[in-house]
């Protein structure tokens, strides 16, 4: 009997070991197929595979971050995802080589960056762009933000994205906050799914798509993906191959400005922007879960048109990447909503300043910045919680309820406007 129990135990350990090895093998083979990996990354994956077996479930599932504050991660590999080399993926492994918690497909990481020439840390959010089934690394995919053509002379290109593209090399270490965000695939649902992506908005949707693929989901899946043309068409080989291999997946690609060399029917399917009128004949029914991520104007049009078509709002989830740097001379157009007095006084208690706010002055974050008061921020969209500040006196309001709900007695400066005179702990 004892011999049998021992033999059973040995068999279980051997099976677990074999499964771990096969998992690692599949991860590596898949990555080697889709990307050019260097030996260092492969070695790191091998080291990490031992800790992956003891991997934790994310505490974010209980609405608490999986770790507090920043944790150090090392860049294990980086590689371009588009022919124009403006979109680059970064594979991150923990510097302590311990396990990393899982995340929900669609969530993002917040980075605290030391950028040369900046006197304080720059914080930015980047979506996790692969499925959580890879327990050894996190992947983000960053698009380099160039200076807009109509920007005032001397405007610098995107601060953080340029830093990632130009400075961040394999082996560099970066401070990362735990996965967060509520724009997540409902993994318990069996309903058909529609993913709608504009430009780099593909990243959280790619995580959702790869999760569905990794789980062998039989759900009907549509990906409507809009880019300019083949030059900024990200993850081309991967999307082509999964579209070929998965009978329940349909990828429909839109090029708004195809070049002569772009092949309709091979590289892309429809000319123009992603639009609901092109989805209707393909989907035929409206009973899908919709996940939409892209530039704000695209999202506004898509959501409005989906609603006009009769899709209930609760079936549409959205995320906008917003604009992290708000040009100092650009004031938000703020609807007063009839709630705010025309003029209110905002006291920043720690800075010992009181400033007048009128609706044209935008969010409390913009007001603080224009008064020369430094406030922490990352997303400027009410998503990440970085700008949370104690509200000592008064009341605020939000045009849209923020995704990240602040604790009682606090507010999110980036999306809050005053309802009354305020005192903020800043
Ligand atoms: C939840 C979330 C997830 C995200 N996921 C991703 C992702 O997966 N991949 C990704 O690439 N991005 C993602 N983003 C966006 C990302 O966080 C950054 O906003 C983006 O990289 C731009 O930051 P930056 O520092 O490079 O540019 P910034 O320095 O913030 O500048 C943005 C743009 O404004 C221009 N600009 C700056 N100052 C002025 C001025 N005075 N006048 C006119 N123009 C000006 C810059 O030239 C640049 O084009 C995400 C954002 C959020 C909120
Ligand atoms: S900066 Fe992200 S919530 Fe305000």
Short mmCIF file of C-alpha atoms and ligand atoms in Angstrom, two decimals:
data_model
loop_
_atom_site.label_atom_id
_atom_site.label_comp_id
_atom_site.label_asym_id
_atom_site.label_seq_id
_atom_site.Cartn_x
_atom_site.Cartn_y
_atom_site.Cartn_z
CA UNK A 1 0.00 0.00 0.00
CA UNK A 2 2.80 2.38 1.03
CA UNK A 3 4.67 1.50 -2.16
CA UNK A 4 1.55 2.28 -4.19
CA UNK A 5 1.11 5.69 -2.50
CA UNK A 6 4.77 6.55 -3.11
CA UNK A 7 4.47 5.47 -6.75
CA UNK A 8 1.30 7.62 -7.11
CA UNK A 9 3.14 10.61 -5.64
CA UNK A 10 6.10 10.15 -7.97
CA UNK A 11 3.74 9.87 -10.93
CA UNK A 12 1.93 13.09 -9.95
CA UNK A 13 5.19 15.01 -9.60
CA UNK A 14 6.43 13.63 -12.92
CA UNK A 15 3.13 14.59 -14.62
CA UNK A 16 3.25 18.12 -13.16
CA UNK A 17 6.87 18.48 -14.26
CA UNK A 18 6.03 17.22 -17.76
CA UNK A 19 3.06 19.65 -18.01
CA UNK A 20 5.26 22.59 -16.89
CA UNK A 21 7.89 21.63 -19.47
CA UNK A 22 5.27 21.32 -22.20
CA UNK A 23 3.78 24.70 -21.26
CA UNK A 24 7.19 26.33 -21.48
CA UNK A 25 7.91 24.52 -24.75
CA UNK A 26 4.63 25.78 -26.25
CA UNK A 27 5.31 29.34 -25.06
CA UNK A 28 8.80 29.34 -26.51
CA UNK A 29 7.84 27.64 -29.77
CA UNK A 30 4.99 30.10 -30.30
CA UNK A 31 7.21 33.09 -29.55
CA UNK A 32 9.98 31.79 -31.77
CA UNK A 33 7.50 31.36 -34.60
CA UNK A 34 6.01 34.81 -34.28
CA UNK A 35 9.07 36.78 -33.28
CA UNK A 36 12.83 36.77 -33.53
CA UNK A 37 13.96 36.02 -30.01
CA UNK A 38 17.46 36.32 -28.70
CA UNK A 39 19.13 33.71 -26.51
CA UNK A 40 19.01 35.88 -23.40
CA UNK A 41 15.20 35.94 -23.45
CA UNK A 42 15.06 32.17 -23.88
CA UNK A 43 17.40 31.74 -20.91
CA UNK A 44 15.26 34.05 -18.80
CA UNK A 45 12.13 32.09 -19.71
CA UNK A 46 13.85 28.88 -18.69
CA UNK A 47 14.82 30.36 -15.29
CA UNK A 48 11.37 31.75 -14.75
CA UNK A 49 9.54 28.58 -15.64
CA UNK A 50 10.40 27.14 -12.22
CA UNK A 51 8.79 30.03 -10.37
CA UNK A 52 5.82 30.01 -12.73
CA UNK A 53 4.59 26.78 -11.18
CA UNK A 54 4.04 28.65 -7.90
CA UNK A 55 2.30 31.55 -9.55
CA UNK A 56 -0.20 33.64 -7.62
CA UNK A 57 -3.72 34.54 -8.47
CA UNK A 58 -4.03 38.28 -8.88
CA UNK A 59 -5.31 40.14 -5.83
CA UNK A 60 -6.86 42.58 -8.28
CA UNK A 61 -9.65 40.00 -8.49
CA UNK A 62 -10.60 41.22 -5.00
CA UNK A 63 -10.27 44.81 -6.23
CA UNK A 64 -6.90 45.15 -4.54
CA UNK A 65 -3.76 45.59 -6.61
CA UNK A 66 -1.62 42.48 -6.90
CA UNK A 67 1.28 44.43 -5.38
CA UNK A 68 1.49 47.84 -3.74
CA UNK A 69 3.45 50.68 -5.32
CA UNK A 70 6.10 50.03 -7.95
CA UNK A 71 7.86 46.73 -8.65
CA UNK A 72 11.04 46.42 -10.70
CA UNK A 73 10.84 44.69 -14.06
CA UNK A 74 13.57 44.08 -16.59
CA UNK A 75 13.17 44.31 -20.33
CA UNK A 76 13.82 40.78 -21.54
CA UNK A 77 13.19 41.39 -25.21
CA UNK A 78 11.87 44.07 -27.54
CA UNK A 79 10.74 43.87 -31.15
CA UNK A 80 8.90 45.97 -33.73
CA UNK A 81 5.35 44.98 -34.66
CA UNK A 82 4.82 47.19 -37.71
CA UNK A 83 6.83 47.83 -40.90
CA UNK A 84 7.08 51.56 -40.04
CA UNK A 85 8.80 50.59 -36.73
CA UNK A 86 6.54 52.97 -34.82
CA UNK A 87 5.00 50.16 -32.77
CA UNK A 88 7.23 48.08 -30.56
CA UNK A 89 6.53 45.29 -28.07
CA UNK A 90 8.44 45.02 -24.80
CA UNK A 91 8.58 41.77 -22.83
CA UNK A 92 8.97 42.38 -19.10
CA UNK A 93 10.18 39.92 -16.49
CA UNK A 94 10.38 40.68 -12.75
CA UNK A 95 13.86 41.71 -11.61
CA UNK A 96 13.52 39.51 -8.49
CA UNK A 97 12.75 36.53 -10.79
CA UNK A 98 9.78 35.64 -8.56
CA UNK A 99 6.40 34.73 -9.98
CA UNK A 100 4.13 37.38 -11.44
CA UNK A 101 0.41 37.52 -10.78
CA UNK A 102 -2.05 36.90 -13.52
CA UNK A 103 -4.29 39.66 -14.86
CA UNK A 104 -7.59 40.04 -16.62
CA UNK A 105 -7.38 40.34 -20.42
CA UNK A 106 -7.85 44.03 -21.20
CA UNK A 107 -6.03 45.38 -18.13
CA UNK A 108 -3.04 47.72 -18.20
CA UNK A 109 0.18 48.41 -16.30
CA UNK A 110 1.16 51.84 -15.00
CA UNK A 111 4.83 52.80 -15.43
CA UNK A 112 6.89 55.26 -13.38
CA UNK A 113 9.61 56.41 -15.73
CA UNK A 114 12.83 58.31 -15.09
CA UNK A 115 13.16 60.18 -18.37
CA UNK A 116 16.36 62.13 -18.95
CA UNK A 117 15.72 65.88 -18.72
CA UNK A 118 12.55 65.47 -16.62
CA UNK A 119 12.67 66.70 -13.03
CA UNK A 120 10.00 64.30 -11.83
CA UNK A 121 8.87 60.80 -12.69
CA UNK A 122 6.65 60.48 -15.74
CA UNK A 123 3.73 58.11 -15.30
CA UNK A 124 1.96 56.41 -18.17
CA UNK A 125 -0.37 53.43 -18.66
CA UNK A 126 0.19 50.66 -21.23
CA UNK A 127 -2.23 47.80 -21.85
CA UNK A 128 -1.04 44.24 -21.48
CA UNK A 129 -1.06 43.05 -25.07
CA UNK A 130 -0.88 39.28 -24.69
CA UNK A 131 -2.95 36.70 -22.89
CA UNK A 132 -2.39 36.02 -19.20
CA UNK A 133 -1.59 32.39 -20.02
CA UNK A 134 2.07 33.40 -20.32
CA UNK A 135 3.03 33.19 -16.69
CA UNK A 136 6.68 34.15 -17.22
CA UNK A 137 6.37 37.63 -18.64
CA UNK A 138 4.15 40.62 -19.28
CA UNK A 139 4.05 42.13 -22.75
CA UNK A 140 3.19 45.71 -23.62
CA UNK A 141 3.12 47.26 -27.09
CA UNK A 142 3.95 50.93 -27.41
CA UNK A 143 3.25 53.23 -30.34
CA UNK A 144 5.69 56.08 -30.75
CA UNK A 145 3.75 59.36 -30.62
CA UNK A 146 5.22 61.78 -33.11
CA UNK A 147 4.68 65.53 -32.95
CA UNK A 148 1.29 66.33 -34.53
CA UNK A 149 1.55 68.34 -37.76
CA UNK A 150 -0.60 71.16 -36.36
CA UNK A 151 1.26 71.42 -33.01
CA UNK A 152 2.99 74.68 -32.12
CA UNK A 153 6.58 74.87 -33.29
CA UNK A 154 9.01 73.31 -30.86
CA UNK A 155 6.48 70.76 -29.52
CA UNK A 156 8.32 67.62 -28.53
CA UNK A 157 7.21 64.17 -29.64
CA UNK A 158 5.55 61.90 -27.07
CA UNK A 159 7.64 61.86 -23.92
CA UNK A 160 7.13 58.33 -22.67
CA UNK A 161 6.65 56.53 -25.99
CA UNK A 162 9.85 58.11 -27.38
CA UNK A 163 11.66 57.06 -24.21
CA UNK A 164 10.51 53.46 -24.67
CA UNK A 165 11.45 53.43 -28.35
CA UNK A 166 14.77 55.24 -28.16
CA UNK A 167 16.17 54.54 -24.70
CA UNK A 168 14.72 51.28 -23.35
CA UNK A 169 16.93 48.35 -24.24
CA UNK A 170 17.09 44.70 -23.22
CA UNK A 171 18.34 44.48 -19.63
CA UNK A 172 17.05 47.91 -18.58
CA UNK A 173 14.95 48.07 -15.43
CA UNK A 174 11.66 49.90 -15.08
CA UNK A 175 9.22 50.61 -12.21
CA UNK A 176 5.81 49.08 -12.79
CA UNK A 177 2.52 49.25 -10.87
CA UNK A 178 0.28 46.18 -10.74
CA UNK A 179 -2.23 45.29 -13.48
CA UNK A 180 -5.36 47.37 -13.18
CA UNK A 181 -8.48 48.41 -15.07
CA UNK A 182 -12.01 47.22 -15.60
CA UNK A 183 -12.09 47.09 -19.40
CA UNK A 184 -11.91 43.31 -19.31
CA UNK A 185 -13.16 40.37 -21.30
CA UNK A 186 -15.97 38.53 -19.55
CA UNK A 187 -14.38 35.09 -19.46
CA UNK A 188 -17.44 33.45 -17.91
CA UNK A 189 -19.67 34.37 -20.80
CA UNK A 190 -20.47 32.13 -23.76
CA UNK A 191 -21.91 34.91 -25.88
CA UNK A 192 -20.40 35.86 -29.23
CA UNK A 193 -17.81 38.63 -29.05
CA UNK A 194 -17.00 41.62 -31.24
CA UNK A 195 -13.66 43.37 -30.74
CA UNK A 196 -13.35 46.79 -32.39
CA UNK A 197 -9.89 48.37 -32.53
CA UNK A 198 -8.54 51.62 -33.92
CA UNK A 199 -4.74 51.93 -34.30
CA UNK A 200 -2.81 51.05 -31.18
CA UNK A 201 -6.17 50.48 -29.44
CA UNK A 202 -5.64 46.91 -30.67
CA UNK A 203 -3.47 46.15 -27.59
CA UNK A 204 -6.09 45.30 -24.92
CA UNK A 205 -8.21 43.58 -27.57
CA UNK A 206 -5.24 41.46 -28.61
CA UNK A 207 -4.96 40.32 -25.02
CA UNK A 208 -8.66 39.38 -25.11
CA UNK A 209 -8.31 37.66 -28.48
CA UNK A 210 -5.22 35.70 -27.44
CA UNK A 211 -7.00 34.66 -24.24
CA UNK A 212 -9.94 33.31 -26.23
CA UNK A 213 -7.51 31.49 -28.52
CA UNK A 214 -5.44 30.08 -25.63
CA UNK A 215 -8.56 28.75 -23.91
CA UNK A 216 -9.75 27.06 -27.10
CA UNK A 217 -12.96 29.10 -26.92
CA UNK A 218 -15.72 28.09 -29.31
CA UNK A 219 -17.39 31.50 -29.03
CA UNK A 220 -18.02 33.32 -32.30
CA UNK A 221 -15.37 36.05 -32.45
CA UNK A 222 -15.09 39.08 -34.73
CA UNK A 223 -12.17 41.50 -34.79
CA UNK A 224 -12.73 44.76 -36.69
CA UNK A 225 -9.36 46.48 -36.84
CA UNK A 226 -8.69 49.89 -38.42
CA UNK A 227 -5.26 51.28 -39.33
CA UNK A 228 -3.85 53.66 -41.93
CA UNK A 229 -2.30 51.03 -44.19
CA UNK A 230 0.15 48.13 -44.22
CA UNK A 231 2.87 50.32 -42.68
CA UNK A 232 1.12 50.61 -39.30
CA UNK A 233 -0.75 47.30 -39.44
CA UNK A 234 0.39 45.67 -36.18
CA UNK A 235 0.80 41.93 -35.52
CA UNK A 236 0.12 41.22 -39.19
CA UNK A 237 1.48 37.65 -39.29
CA UNK A 238 -0.14 36.64 -36.02
CA UNK A 239 -3.57 37.96 -37.02
CA UNK A 240 -3.37 36.39 -40.48
CA UNK A 241 -2.43 33.02 -39.05
CA UNK A 242 -5.06 32.90 -36.27
CA UNK A 243 -7.68 34.05 -38.76
CA UNK A 244 -6.74 31.13 -41.01
CA UNK A 245 -6.55 28.57 -38.24
CA UNK A 246 -9.61 29.40 -36.11
CA UNK A 247 -12.93 28.63 -37.81
CA UNK A 248 -14.87 30.66 -35.21
CA UNK A 249 -12.71 33.81 -35.70
CA UNK A 250 -13.21 36.48 -38.37
CA UNK A 251 -10.69 39.30 -38.68
CA UNK A 252 -11.88 42.25 -40.79
CA UNK A 253 -9.23 44.90 -41.48
CA UNK A 254 -9.85 48.49 -42.56
CA UNK A 255 -7.19 50.70 -44.20
CA UNK A 256 -8.19 54.37 -44.24
CA UNK A 257 -5.36 55.35 -46.57
CA UNK A 258 -4.11 52.28 -48.47
CA UNK A 259 -0.91 52.62 -50.52
CA UNK A 260 -0.64 51.31 -54.06
CA UNK A 261 1.22 48.27 -52.77
CA UNK A 262 -1.48 47.33 -50.23
CA UNK A 263 -3.46 44.32 -51.41
CA UNK A 264 -7.21 44.40 -50.81
CA UNK A 265 -8.47 40.92 -49.89
CA UNK A 266 -5.03 39.92 -48.58
CA UNK A 267 -3.66 42.74 -46.44
CA UNK A 268 -7.00 44.42 -45.77
CA UNK A 269 -10.70 43.97 -46.46
CA UNK A 270 -12.38 47.36 -46.49
CA UNK A 271 -11.17 50.85 -47.39
CA UNK A 272 -12.02 53.66 -44.95
CA UNK A 273 -12.52 53.90 -41.21
CA UNK A 274 -14.00 51.14 -39.07
CA UNK A 275 -17.73 51.73 -39.14
CA UNK A 276 -20.89 50.06 -37.92
CA UNK A 277 -22.56 50.10 -41.33
CA UNK A 278 -19.87 47.65 -42.51
CA UNK A 279 -20.33 45.43 -39.45
CA UNK A 280 -24.10 45.08 -39.77
CA UNK A 281 -24.24 42.85 -42.89
CA UNK A 282 -21.46 40.64 -41.48
CA UNK A 283 -22.85 40.23 -37.97
CA UNK A 284 -26.53 40.16 -38.98
CA UNK A 285 -27.64 40.03 -35.31
CA UNK A 286 -27.01 42.41 -32.39
CA UNK A 287 -26.66 39.91 -29.57
CA UNK A 288 -22.88 40.29 -29.22
CA UNK A 289 -20.67 41.59 -26.44
CA UNK A 290 -18.82 44.56 -27.93
CA UNK A 291 -15.37 45.70 -26.75
CA UNK A 292 -14.19 48.92 -28.35
CA UNK A 293 -10.81 50.66 -27.99
CA UNK A 294 -9.36 53.40 -30.16
CA UNK A 295 -9.05 57.15 -30.57
CA UNK A 296 -11.89 59.08 -28.85
CA UNK A 297 -13.61 60.31 -32.08
CA UNK A 298 -13.74 56.77 -33.49
CA UNK A 299 -15.12 55.38 -30.26
CA UNK A 300 -17.79 58.06 -30.03
CA UNK A 301 -19.01 57.29 -33.56
CA UNK A 302 -18.92 53.51 -33.07
CA UNK A 303 -20.79 53.60 -29.75
CA UNK A 304 -23.42 56.04 -31.05
CA UNK A 305 -23.98 53.95 -34.19
CA UNK A 306 -24.15 50.68 -32.23
CA UNK A 307 -26.80 52.20 -29.99
CA UNK A 308 -28.73 53.49 -33.01
CA UNK A 309 -28.64 49.94 -34.34
CA UNK A 310 -30.25 48.78 -31.08
CA UNK A 311 -27.28 47.37 -29.16
CA UNK A 312 -27.93 47.94 -25.43
CA UNK A 313 -25.30 50.10 -23.73
CA UNK A 314 -24.58 47.35 -21.18
CA UNK A 315 -23.31 45.17 -24.06
CA UNK A 316 -20.72 47.79 -25.10
CA UNK A 317 -17.48 48.14 -23.15
CA UNK A 318 -15.05 50.86 -24.12
CA UNK A 319 -11.61 52.15 -23.29
CA UNK A 320 -9.95 55.26 -24.61
CA UNK A 321 -6.23 55.88 -24.27
CA UNK A 322 -6.95 59.60 -23.96
CA UNK A 323 -4.09 62.04 -24.11
CA UNK A 324 -1.52 61.92 -21.36
CA UNK A 325 0.04 65.28 -22.16
CA UNK A 326 -2.54 67.98 -22.30
CA UNK A 327 -1.17 70.90 -24.29
CA UNK A 328 -0.94 73.76 -21.79
CA UNK A 329 -2.81 76.15 -24.08
CA UNK A 330 -5.67 73.78 -24.85
CA UNK A 331 -8.60 74.21 -22.51
CA UNK A 332 -11.13 71.45 -22.18
CA UNK A 333 -14.59 72.13 -23.40
CA UNK A 334 -16.45 71.53 -20.23
CA UNK A 335 -20.17 71.27 -20.07
CA UNK A 336 -21.39 72.98 -16.92
CA UNK A 337 -24.41 70.72 -16.69
CA UNK A 338 -26.13 73.47 -14.69
CA UNK A 339 -24.62 72.16 -11.47
CA UNK A 340 -21.49 74.20 -10.96
CA UNK A 341 -21.64 77.81 -9.96
CA UNK A 342 -20.01 80.00 -12.59
CA UNK A 343 -17.09 80.77 -10.29
CA UNK A 344 -15.78 78.72 -7.40
CA UNK A 345 -12.67 78.96 -5.24
CA UNK A 346 -10.32 75.98 -5.12
CA UNK A 347 -7.85 75.85 -2.26
CA UNK A 348 -4.81 73.59 -2.63
CA UNK A 349 -3.99 73.20 1.06
CA UNK A 350 -0.43 71.81 0.88
CA UNK A 351 0.60 74.28 -1.80
CA UNK A 352 -1.04 77.09 0.16
CA UNK A 353 -2.76 78.49 -2.94
CA UNK A 354 -6.36 79.43 -3.71
CA UNK A 355 -7.34 79.68 -7.37
CA UNK A 356 -10.56 80.66 -9.09
CA UNK A 357 -12.23 77.99 -11.29
CA UNK A 358 -14.68 78.71 -14.08
CA UNK A 359 -16.12 76.04 -16.43
CA UNK A 360 -13.63 76.90 -19.24
CA UNK A 361 -10.71 75.98 -16.97
CA UNK A 362 -11.32 72.26 -17.36
CA UNK A 363 -10.57 69.57 -14.82
CA UNK A 364 -9.07 70.14 -11.39
CA UNK A 365 -5.83 68.64 -12.73
CA UNK A 366 -5.64 71.24 -15.48
CA UNK A 367 -6.42 73.95 -12.95
CA UNK A 368 -3.63 72.74 -10.64
CA UNK A 369 -1.15 72.61 -13.54
CA UNK A 370 -2.02 76.09 -14.76
CA UNK A 371 -1.43 77.34 -11.19
CA UNK A 372 2.03 75.76 -11.20
CA UNK A 373 1.04 73.01 -8.75
CA UNK A 374 2.50 69.58 -9.46
CA UNK A 375 0.03 66.73 -9.35
CA UNK A 376 0.68 63.08 -10.16
CA UNK A 377 -1.17 61.70 -13.18
CA UNK A 378 -0.85 58.94 -15.77
CA UNK A 379 -3.97 58.41 -17.87
CA UNK A 380 -5.86 61.74 -17.56
CA UNK A 381 -8.99 59.73 -18.22
CA UNK A 382 -10.25 58.57 -14.80
CA UNK A 383 -8.96 55.07 -15.42
CA UNK A 384 -5.76 54.52 -13.40
CA UNK A 385 -6.30 56.30 -10.07
CA UNK A 386 -2.84 57.95 -10.06
CA UNK A 387 -4.25 61.46 -9.52
CA UNK A 388 -6.46 60.55 -6.55
CA UNK A 389 -6.48 63.38 -4.00
CA UNK A 390 -8.18 63.87 -0.63
CA UNK A 391 -11.15 66.20 -0.80
CA UNK A 392 -11.06 68.07 2.54
CA UNK A 393 -14.06 70.32 1.88
CA UNK A 394 -16.70 70.71 -0.82
CA UNK A 395 -18.17 68.54 -3.56
CA UNK A 396 -17.06 67.51 -7.06
CA UNK A 397 -18.87 66.10 -10.06
CA UNK A 398 -17.90 63.97 -13.05
CA UNK A 399 -19.31 64.25 -16.57
CA UNK A 400 -18.94 60.47 -16.85
CA UNK A 401 -18.57 58.27 -13.77
CA UNK A 402 -14.82 57.49 -13.55
CA UNK A 403 -13.79 53.91 -14.25
CA UNK A 404 -11.61 53.88 -11.15
CA UNK A 405 -13.94 54.83 -8.32
CA UNK A 406 -12.06 56.90 -5.71
CA UNK A 407 -12.36 56.09 -2.01
CA UNK A 408 -14.81 58.06 0.12
CA UNK A 409 -13.56 61.62 0.70
CA UNK A 410 -11.28 61.54 -2.36
CA UNK A 411 -11.58 62.61 -5.98
CA UNK A 412 -9.84 62.02 -9.30
CA UNK A 413 -8.38 65.36 -10.31
CA UNK A 414 -8.08 64.50 -14.01
CA UNK A 415 -11.83 64.12 -14.57
CA UNK A 416 -13.39 65.97 -11.62
CA UNK A 417 -14.91 69.41 -11.75
CA UNK A 418 -16.06 71.36 -8.71
CA UNK A 419 -19.69 71.62 -7.72
CA UNK A 420 -18.87 73.98 -4.84
CA UNK A 421 -15.85 75.75 -3.36
CA UNK A 422 -13.25 73.08 -2.58
CA UNK A 423 -10.27 72.40 -0.38
CA UNK A 424 -7.97 69.73 -1.80
CA UNK A 425 -5.03 68.10 -0.04
CA UNK A 426 -2.45 69.02 -2.66
C1 LIG B 1 -5.56 52.62 -19.95
C2 LIG B 1 -4.57 53.05 -21.00
C3 LIG B 1 -3.93 52.09 -21.77
C4 LIG B 1 -3.02 52.49 -22.75
N1 LIG B 1 -2.41 51.52 -23.51
C5 LIG B 1 -1.54 51.88 -24.48
C6 LIG B 1 -0.91 50.90 -25.30
O1 LIG B 1 -1.14 49.70 -25.14
N2 LIG B 1 -0.02 51.31 -26.24
C7 LIG B 1 0.25 52.65 -26.44
O2 LIG B 1 1.08 52.97 -27.31
N3 LIG B 1 -0.35 53.61 -25.69
C8 LIG B 1 -1.21 53.25 -24.71
N4 LIG B 1 -1.80 54.21 -23.93
C9 LIG B 1 -1.42 55.63 -24.14
C10 LIG B 1 -0.15 55.93 -23.31
O3 LIG B 1 -0.45 55.85 -21.94
C11 LIG B 1 0.39 57.34 -23.56
O4 LIG B 1 -0.64 58.27 -23.40
C12 LIG B 1 0.99 57.46 -24.96
O5 LIG B 1 2.10 56.59 -25.10
C13 LIG B 1 1.48 58.90 -25.20
O6 LIG B 1 2.32 59.26 -24.16
P1 LIG B 1 3.67 60.04 -24.45
O7 LIG B 1 4.26 60.41 -23.13
O8 LIG B 1 4.52 59.35 -25.42
O9 LIG B 1 3.15 61.34 -25.19
P2 LIG B 1 2.89 62.76 -24.54
O10 LIG B 1 4.15 63.41 -24.13
O11 LIG B 1 1.84 62.59 -23.50
O12 LIG B 1 2.33 63.53 -25.81
C14 LIG B 1 1.18 63.04 -26.50
C15 LIG B 1 1.10 63.75 -27.85
O13 LIG B 1 0.84 65.15 -27.63
C16 LIG B 1 1.78 65.90 -28.35
N5 LIG B 1 2.01 67.15 -27.57
C17 LIG B 1 2.74 67.28 -26.44
N6 LIG B 1 2.71 68.57 -26.05
C18 LIG B 1 1.95 69.26 -26.97
C19 LIG B 1 1.54 70.62 -27.13
N7 LIG B 1 1.91 71.55 -26.26
N8 LIG B 1 0.75 70.91 -28.18
C20 LIG B 1 0.34 69.97 -29.07
N9 LIG B 1 0.71 68.68 -28.97
C21 LIG B 1 1.49 68.33 -27.94
C22 LIG B 1 3.01 65.06 -28.48
O14 LIG B 1 3.81 65.43 -29.60
C23 LIG B 1 2.39 63.69 -28.66
O15 LIG B 1 2.05 63.47 -30.01
C24 LIG B 1 -2.73 53.85 -22.95
C25 LIG B 1 -3.37 54.82 -22.16
C26 LIG B 1 -4.28 54.43 -21.21
C27 LIG B 1 -4.97 55.48 -20.38
S1 LIG B 2 -4.56 60.27 -14.01
FE1 LIG B 2 -5.44 58.30 -14.16
S2 LIG B 2 -7.26 58.54 -12.99
FE2 LIG B 2 -6.47 60.52 -13.09
#
